[in-house]
Short mmCIF file of C-alpha atoms and ligand atoms in Angstrom, two decimals:
data_model
loop_
_atom_site.label_atom_id
_atom_site.label_comp_id
_atom_site.label_asym_id
_atom_site.label_seq_id
_atom_site.Cartn_x
_atom_site.Cartn_y
_atom_site.Cartn_z
CA MET D 12 0.27 23.50 -6.91
CA ASN D 13 -0.20 22.66 -10.58
CA GLU D 14 -3.75 22.06 -11.70
CA ILE D 15 -3.34 18.40 -12.58
CA ILE D 16 -3.42 17.55 -8.90
CA VAL D 17 -6.62 18.35 -7.00
CA LEU D 18 -6.74 18.22 -3.21
CA HIS D 19 -10.02 17.52 -1.45
CA GLU D 20 -11.01 20.58 0.59
CA GLU D 21 -10.61 18.75 3.89
CA VAL D 22 -7.12 17.59 2.89
CA ALA D 23 -6.06 21.05 1.72
CA GLU D 24 -7.25 22.57 5.00
CA ALA D 25 -5.42 19.97 7.07
CA LEU D 26 -2.20 20.50 5.13
CA ALA D 27 -2.48 24.27 5.47
CA GLY D 28 -3.09 23.91 9.20
CA ALA D 29 -1.32 21.63 11.59
CA GLN D 30 -3.44 18.50 11.21
CA ALA D 31 -1.86 15.19 10.25
CA VAL D 32 -2.79 13.64 6.89
CA VAL D 33 -2.46 10.00 5.82
CA ALA D 34 -2.47 9.09 2.13
CA LEU D 35 -4.21 5.87 1.00
CA GLU D 36 -3.97 3.99 -2.29
CA SER D 37 -6.89 2.91 -4.44
CA THR D 38 -5.50 -0.14 -6.27
CA ILE D 39 -6.08 -2.18 -3.15
CA ILE D 40 -9.77 -1.14 -3.38
CA ALA D 41 -10.24 -1.62 -7.13
CA HIS D 42 -8.00 -4.64 -7.74
CA GLY D 43 -6.94 -6.08 -4.39
CA MET D 44 -10.31 -6.92 -2.84
CA PRO D 45 -13.73 -7.99 -4.13
CA TYR D 46 -16.85 -5.81 -3.90
CA PRO D 47 -18.44 -5.04 -1.40
CA ARG D 48 -15.66 -5.90 1.10
CA ASN D 49 -13.43 -3.38 -0.71
CA ILE D 50 -15.70 -0.36 -0.15
CA GLU D 51 -16.47 -1.44 3.43
CA THR D 52 -12.73 -1.62 4.09
CA ALA D 53 -12.05 1.72 2.42
CA ARG D 54 -14.66 3.38 4.65
CA ARG D 55 -13.38 1.60 7.76
CA VAL D 56 -9.81 2.67 7.03
CA GLU D 57 -10.82 6.30 6.51
CA GLY D 58 -12.88 6.13 9.72
CA ILE D 59 -10.03 4.82 11.84
CA ILE D 60 -7.69 7.55 10.58
CA ARG D 61 -10.28 10.18 11.52
CA ALA D 62 -10.81 8.55 14.93
CA LYS D 63 -7.08 9.03 15.55
CA GLY D 64 -7.40 12.73 14.76
CA ALA D 65 -5.86 12.68 11.28
CA VAL D 66 -7.34 13.24 7.83
CA PRO D 67 -7.44 10.43 5.23
CA ALA D 68 -6.51 11.21 1.63
CA THR D 69 -7.34 8.39 -0.77
CA VAL D 70 -5.65 8.91 -4.14
CA ALA D 71 -7.11 8.11 -7.57
CA VAL D 72 -7.05 9.42 -11.13
CA MET D 73 -10.30 10.72 -12.61
CA ASP D 74 -11.38 13.29 -15.21
CA GLY D 75 -7.79 14.06 -16.15
CA LYS D 76 -6.80 14.91 -12.57
CA ILE D 77 -4.86 13.23 -9.79
CA ARG D 78 -7.27 13.44 -6.88
CA VAL D 79 -5.92 13.46 -3.34
CA GLY D 80 -8.84 12.83 -1.03
CA LEU D 81 -12.04 11.35 -2.43
CA ASP D 82 -15.67 11.96 -1.49
CA GLU D 83 -18.10 9.04 -1.02
CA THR D 84 -19.28 9.07 -4.65
CA GLN D 85 -15.71 8.99 -5.96
CA LEU D 86 -14.79 6.19 -3.57
CA GLU D 87 -17.76 4.19 -4.90
CA GLN D 88 -16.67 4.78 -8.50
CA ILE D 89 -13.31 3.19 -7.68
CA ALA D 90 -14.83 0.30 -5.73
CA CYS D 91 -17.73 -0.59 -8.04
CA GLY D 92 -16.41 0.31 -11.48
CA SER D 93 -15.82 -2.69 -13.71
CA ASP D 94 -13.05 -1.12 -15.73
CA VAL D 95 -10.93 0.86 -13.38
CA ALA D 96 -7.35 0.93 -14.69
CA LYS D 97 -4.45 -0.06 -12.44
CA LEU D 98 -2.04 2.85 -12.69
CA SER D 99 1.64 2.51 -11.97
CA LEU D 100 4.12 5.37 -12.42
CA ARG D 101 4.45 4.95 -16.17
CA ASP D 102 0.68 5.06 -16.64
CA LEU D 103 0.01 8.56 -15.29
CA GLY D 104 0.53 10.35 -18.59
CA TRP D 105 -1.83 8.39 -20.80
CA ALA D 106 -4.43 8.03 -18.05
CA LEU D 107 -4.49 11.78 -17.39
CA ALA D 108 -4.45 12.73 -21.06
CA GLY D 109 -7.29 10.29 -21.80
CA SER D 110 -9.38 11.14 -18.70
CA VAL D 111 -9.24 7.50 -17.68
CA LEU D 112 -10.70 6.34 -14.36
CA GLY D 113 -7.79 4.75 -12.57
CA ALA D 114 -6.66 3.38 -9.23
CA THR D 115 -3.16 4.26 -8.04
CA THR D 116 -0.64 1.66 -6.88
CA VAL D 117 1.75 2.22 -3.97
CA ALA D 118 4.26 3.81 -6.36
CA THR D 119 1.79 6.24 -7.93
CA THR D 120 0.19 7.06 -4.59
CA MET D 121 3.64 7.91 -3.14
CA HIS D 122 4.19 10.25 -6.08
CA ALA D 123 0.83 11.97 -5.56
CA ALA D 124 1.31 12.18 -1.78
CA HIS D 125 4.68 13.86 -2.21
CA LEU D 126 3.30 16.37 -4.73
CA ALA D 127 0.58 17.21 -2.22
CA GLY D 128 3.01 17.52 0.70
CA ILE D 129 1.93 14.36 2.57
CA GLU D 130 4.67 12.38 4.34
CA VAL D 131 2.83 9.27 5.51
CA PHE D 132 0.91 6.69 3.51
CA ALA D 133 -0.85 3.55 4.74
CA THR D 134 -1.53 0.40 2.76
CA GLY D 135 -1.57 -3.39 3.03
CA GLY D 136 1.51 -4.78 1.33
CA LEU D 137 4.14 -3.39 -1.00
CA GLY D 138 4.98 -4.70 -4.42
CA GLY D 139 8.54 -5.91 -4.94
CA VAL D 140 10.59 -8.62 -6.61
CA HIS D 141 8.46 -11.50 -7.85
CA ARG D 142 9.52 -15.14 -7.43
CA GLY D 143 11.14 -16.95 -10.32
CA ASP D 144 13.12 -15.40 -13.14
CA THR D 145 10.52 -13.41 -15.08
CA GLY D 146 12.23 -10.13 -14.13
CA ASP D 147 8.93 -8.84 -12.71
CA VAL D 148 9.91 -6.11 -10.27
CA SER D 149 7.29 -3.66 -9.05
CA ALA D 150 7.66 0.07 -9.69
CA ASP D 151 6.94 0.37 -5.95
CA LEU D 152 10.71 -0.15 -5.58
CA THR D 153 11.41 2.65 -8.05
CA ALA D 154 9.16 4.96 -6.06
CA LEU D 155 10.68 4.01 -2.72
CA SER D 156 14.13 4.72 -4.12
CA SER D 157 13.24 8.26 -5.20
CA ILE D 158 10.24 9.64 -3.31
CA PRO D 159 10.56 10.72 0.35
CA VAL D 160 7.32 9.27 1.71
CA ALA D 161 6.95 6.69 4.50
CA VAL D 162 4.81 3.69 3.58
CA VAL D 163 3.19 2.01 6.57
CA CYS D 164 2.47 -1.59 5.55
CA ALA D 165 2.51 -5.19 6.78
CA GLY D 166 5.60 -5.92 4.72
CA VAL D 167 5.45 -6.90 1.08
CA LYS D 168 2.83 -9.04 -0.63
CA ALA D 169 3.31 -12.63 0.50
CA ILE D 170 3.31 -13.82 -3.11
CA LEU D 171 6.71 -12.16 -3.69
CA ASP D 172 10.31 -13.22 -3.17
CA ILE D 173 10.77 -11.63 0.25
CA PRO D 174 14.57 -12.01 0.65
CA ARG D 175 15.25 -10.56 -2.81
CA THR D 176 12.85 -7.69 -2.16
CA LEU D 177 14.64 -6.89 1.11
CA GLU D 178 17.98 -6.89 -0.73
CA ALA D 179 16.50 -4.51 -3.28
CA PHE D 180 15.48 -2.10 -0.50
CA GLU D 181 19.04 -2.10 0.81
CA THR D 182 20.50 -1.48 -2.66
CA ARG D 183 18.19 1.50 -3.14
CA GLY D 184 18.85 3.08 0.25
CA VAL D 185 15.39 2.38 1.60
CA PRO D 186 15.25 1.78 5.37
CA VAL D 187 12.88 -0.88 6.68
CA ILE D 188 11.66 0.15 10.12
CA GLY D 189 10.09 -2.68 12.10
CA TYR D 190 7.21 -1.28 14.12
CA GLU D 191 7.28 -2.89 17.57
CA THR D 192 9.18 -5.77 15.99
CA ALA D 193 12.73 -6.83 15.16
CA VAL D 194 11.70 -9.18 12.35
CA PHE D 195 10.22 -8.31 8.99
CA PRO D 196 6.44 -8.93 8.96
CA GLU D 197 5.25 -11.33 6.26
CA PHE D 198 1.88 -9.82 5.46
CA TYR D 199 -0.63 -12.54 6.46
CA THR D 200 1.64 -13.64 9.31
CA THR D 201 3.82 -11.75 11.78
CA GLY D 202 7.07 -13.10 10.32
CA THR D 203 9.96 -14.87 11.99
CA VAL D 204 13.22 -14.85 10.06
CA HIS D 205 14.01 -11.78 7.98
CA PRO D 206 15.77 -8.84 9.67
CA VAL D 207 14.73 -5.18 9.57
CA THR D 208 17.03 -2.13 9.36
CA ALA D 209 15.93 -0.75 12.73
CA SER D 210 13.07 -1.18 15.18
CA ALA D 211 10.75 1.49 16.54
CA SER D 212 9.02 0.86 19.84
CA ASP D 213 6.21 3.33 19.20
CA SER D 214 5.01 6.04 16.83
CA MET D 215 7.29 8.72 18.32
CA ALA D 216 10.32 6.49 17.80
CA ALA D 217 9.27 5.78 14.22
CA ALA D 218 8.73 9.49 13.55
CA ALA D 219 12.15 10.32 14.99
CA ILE D 220 13.84 7.84 12.64
CA LEU D 221 11.92 9.12 9.62
CA ARG D 222 12.65 12.76 10.41
CA ALA D 223 16.37 12.05 10.92
CA HIS D 224 16.44 10.03 7.66
CA TRP D 225 15.11 12.99 5.68
CA ARG D 226 17.03 15.64 7.63
CA SER D 227 20.23 13.79 6.77
CA GLY D 228 19.57 14.71 3.17
CA MET D 229 18.29 11.32 2.09
CA THR D 230 15.55 11.58 -0.52
CA THR D 231 14.46 7.97 -0.52
CA GLY D 232 11.21 6.71 0.93
CA ALA D 233 10.95 4.44 3.95
CA VAL D 234 9.10 1.26 4.79
CA VAL D 235 7.43 1.13 8.19
CA ALA D 236 6.64 -2.55 8.58
CA VAL D 237 3.84 -3.36 11.04
CA PRO D 238 3.06 -6.99 11.89
CA ILE D 239 -0.54 -8.11 11.47
CA PRO D 240 -2.15 -8.22 14.96
CA ALA D 241 -1.64 -11.79 16.25
CA GLU D 242 -5.38 -12.45 16.66
CA HIS D 243 -5.88 -11.85 12.93
CA GLU D 244 -2.94 -13.91 11.61
CA ALA D 245 -3.78 -16.40 8.89
CA ASP D 246 -2.61 -20.02 8.93
CA ALA D 247 0.91 -19.88 7.51
CA GLU D 248 0.80 -23.33 5.95
CA ALA D 249 -2.58 -22.83 4.25
CA ILE D 250 -1.38 -19.50 2.83
CA SER D 251 1.87 -20.97 1.59
CA GLU D 252 0.07 -23.85 -0.14
CA ALA D 253 -2.44 -21.51 -1.75
CA ILE D 254 0.38 -19.26 -3.03
CA SER D 255 2.23 -22.22 -4.57
CA ALA D 256 -0.94 -23.41 -6.29
CA GLY D 257 -1.67 -19.85 -7.42
CA LEU D 258 1.80 -19.36 -8.91
CA TYR D 259 1.38 -22.62 -10.83
CA ALA D 260 -2.07 -21.58 -12.08
CA ALA D 261 -0.78 -18.15 -13.12
CA GLU D 262 1.99 -19.72 -15.15
CA ARG D 263 -0.33 -22.23 -16.81
CA GLN D 264 -2.90 -19.54 -17.65
CA ARG D 265 -0.10 -17.25 -18.86
CA VAL D 266 -1.04 -14.41 -16.53
CA THR D 267 1.62 -11.71 -16.90
CA GLY D 268 2.49 -8.09 -16.13
CA LYS D 269 0.21 -6.09 -13.91
CA GLU D 270 -2.42 -8.85 -13.87
CA VAL D 271 -0.18 -11.13 -11.78
CA SER D 272 -0.80 -9.56 -8.37
CA PRO D 273 -4.63 -9.24 -8.63
CA PHE D 274 -4.82 -12.81 -9.99
CA LEU D 275 -2.76 -14.27 -7.14
CA LEU D 276 -4.52 -12.28 -4.41
CA ALA D 277 -7.94 -13.46 -5.65
CA PHE D 278 -6.68 -17.03 -6.05
CA VAL D 279 -5.27 -17.16 -2.53
CA ALA D 280 -8.47 -15.68 -1.07
CA GLN D 281 -10.56 -18.30 -2.86
CA HIS D 282 -8.28 -21.17 -1.87
CA THR D 283 -8.16 -20.22 1.80
CA GLY D 284 -11.94 -19.92 2.02
CA GLY D 285 -11.66 -16.16 2.41
CA ASP D 286 -9.22 -16.36 5.33
CA SER D 287 -6.52 -14.43 3.49
CA LEU D 288 -9.02 -11.69 2.65
CA ASP D 289 -10.09 -11.37 6.31
CA ALA D 290 -6.44 -11.11 7.34
CA ASN D 291 -5.72 -8.61 4.56
CA ILE D 292 -8.55 -6.34 5.70
CA GLU D 293 -7.53 -6.43 9.36
CA LEU D 294 -3.89 -5.66 8.62
CA VAL D 295 -4.82 -2.68 6.44
CA VAL D 296 -7.02 -1.27 9.20
CA ASN D 297 -4.23 -1.75 11.74
CA ASN D 298 -1.68 -0.09 9.43
CA ALA D 299 -4.00 2.90 9.00
CA LYS D 300 -4.20 3.29 12.77
CA VAL D 301 -0.40 3.18 13.13
CA ALA D 302 0.06 5.55 10.18
CA ALA D 303 -2.24 8.13 11.77
CA SER D 304 -0.18 8.01 14.99
CA ILE D 305 3.09 8.37 13.08
CA ALA D 306 1.73 11.24 10.97
CA THR D 307 0.69 12.99 14.18
CA ALA D 308 4.07 12.30 15.82
CA LEU D 309 5.90 13.68 12.75
CA LYS D 310 4.30 17.07 13.47
CA THR D 311 6.30 17.23 16.70
CA VAL D 312 9.78 16.09 15.61
N1 PSU G 402 -0.90 -5.52 -1.77
C1 PSU G 402 -2.14 -6.02 -1.57
N2 PSU G 402 -3.09 -5.78 -2.48
C2 PSU G 402 -2.84 -5.01 -3.60
C3 PSU G 402 -1.54 -4.45 -3.78
C4 PSU G 402 -0.61 -4.74 -2.83
O1 PSU G 402 -2.38 -6.71 -0.59
O2 PSU G 402 -3.74 -4.82 -4.40
C5 PSU G 402 -1.27 -3.56 -4.97
C6 PSU G 402 -0.60 -2.26 -4.52
O3 PSU G 402 -1.27 -1.20 -5.15
C7 PSU G 402 0.81 -2.37 -5.06
C8 PSU G 402 0.54 -3.13 -6.31
O4 PSU G 402 1.42 -1.13 -5.29
O5 PSU G 402 -0.36 -4.15 -5.89
C9 PSU G 402 1.80 -3.68 -6.91
O6 PSU G 402 1.46 -4.21 -8.14
P1 PSU G 402 2.62 -4.70 -9.13
O7 PSU G 402 3.22 -5.90 -8.45
O8 PSU G 402 1.90 -5.02 -10.41
O9 PSU G 402 3.57 -3.55 -9.27
MN1 MN G 403 4.83 -6.31 -11.87
#
């Protein structure tokens, strides 16, 4: 292991032994949710992974190192810090060289997880192809096309162009495994129209598909798409209206680049009276639970 990546002791021990490990991203903590709900959620997510017998490994960049597995103080730094950088793949070099405090996106967390030897990663929603014709396409797609890690999520962020993102997965050889569903989950809602590549009825079935995918020689990642539990679904119409208003506001205020997603997520939360945030938190917790089961099942296939 090169010295730029530092594994938390608990994570290193789990990887050396037979215990399952689930990677977690930190952008969702630093830029996806407001304080203090973000730190509460981060702790809850780590707790649920432990309760399922696996070890959580939250990824962040600090002191010139990629850290895989954070202690409580480090988690607080990410959650409370006012200038935590949002680090996509291209940002690793300058952030490491400059000892910048940074949160890792899905793409960068996949990269770190793979370097550490972790196969399963849980988050809320993936980045993808944005709506409109700005050409904004998340590096999460780049990572999924080249890094063999499974990302357990509730689909892609609802603010995106879902059909175009699904097409992009197909083009890049990225399977979308519907977890206990035959339709692609739509983040705040369970989804109804978009197809998945294959369905898995439980964690063993998902693990079997993932193992066969990688054993076949494929080196792409995989999306394991888990619908938000029905009791936590947000109101589809309210969400859709808030997203439309948010997209309009973003354009008017000339929000661009990596600011787009945090702006829209905060806007939608505000304009749904916090409902979208509640749903977001519950789906992340649920994904973490499923990810821990799949990571455990992967040890047996
Ligand atoms: N989904 C959420 N909240 C988030 C993100 C996704 O519900 O904060 C973050 C993830 O870290 C994802 C990133 O990788 O947004 C994608 O950002 P961009 O579209 O700028 O690539
Ligand atoms: Mn982008």
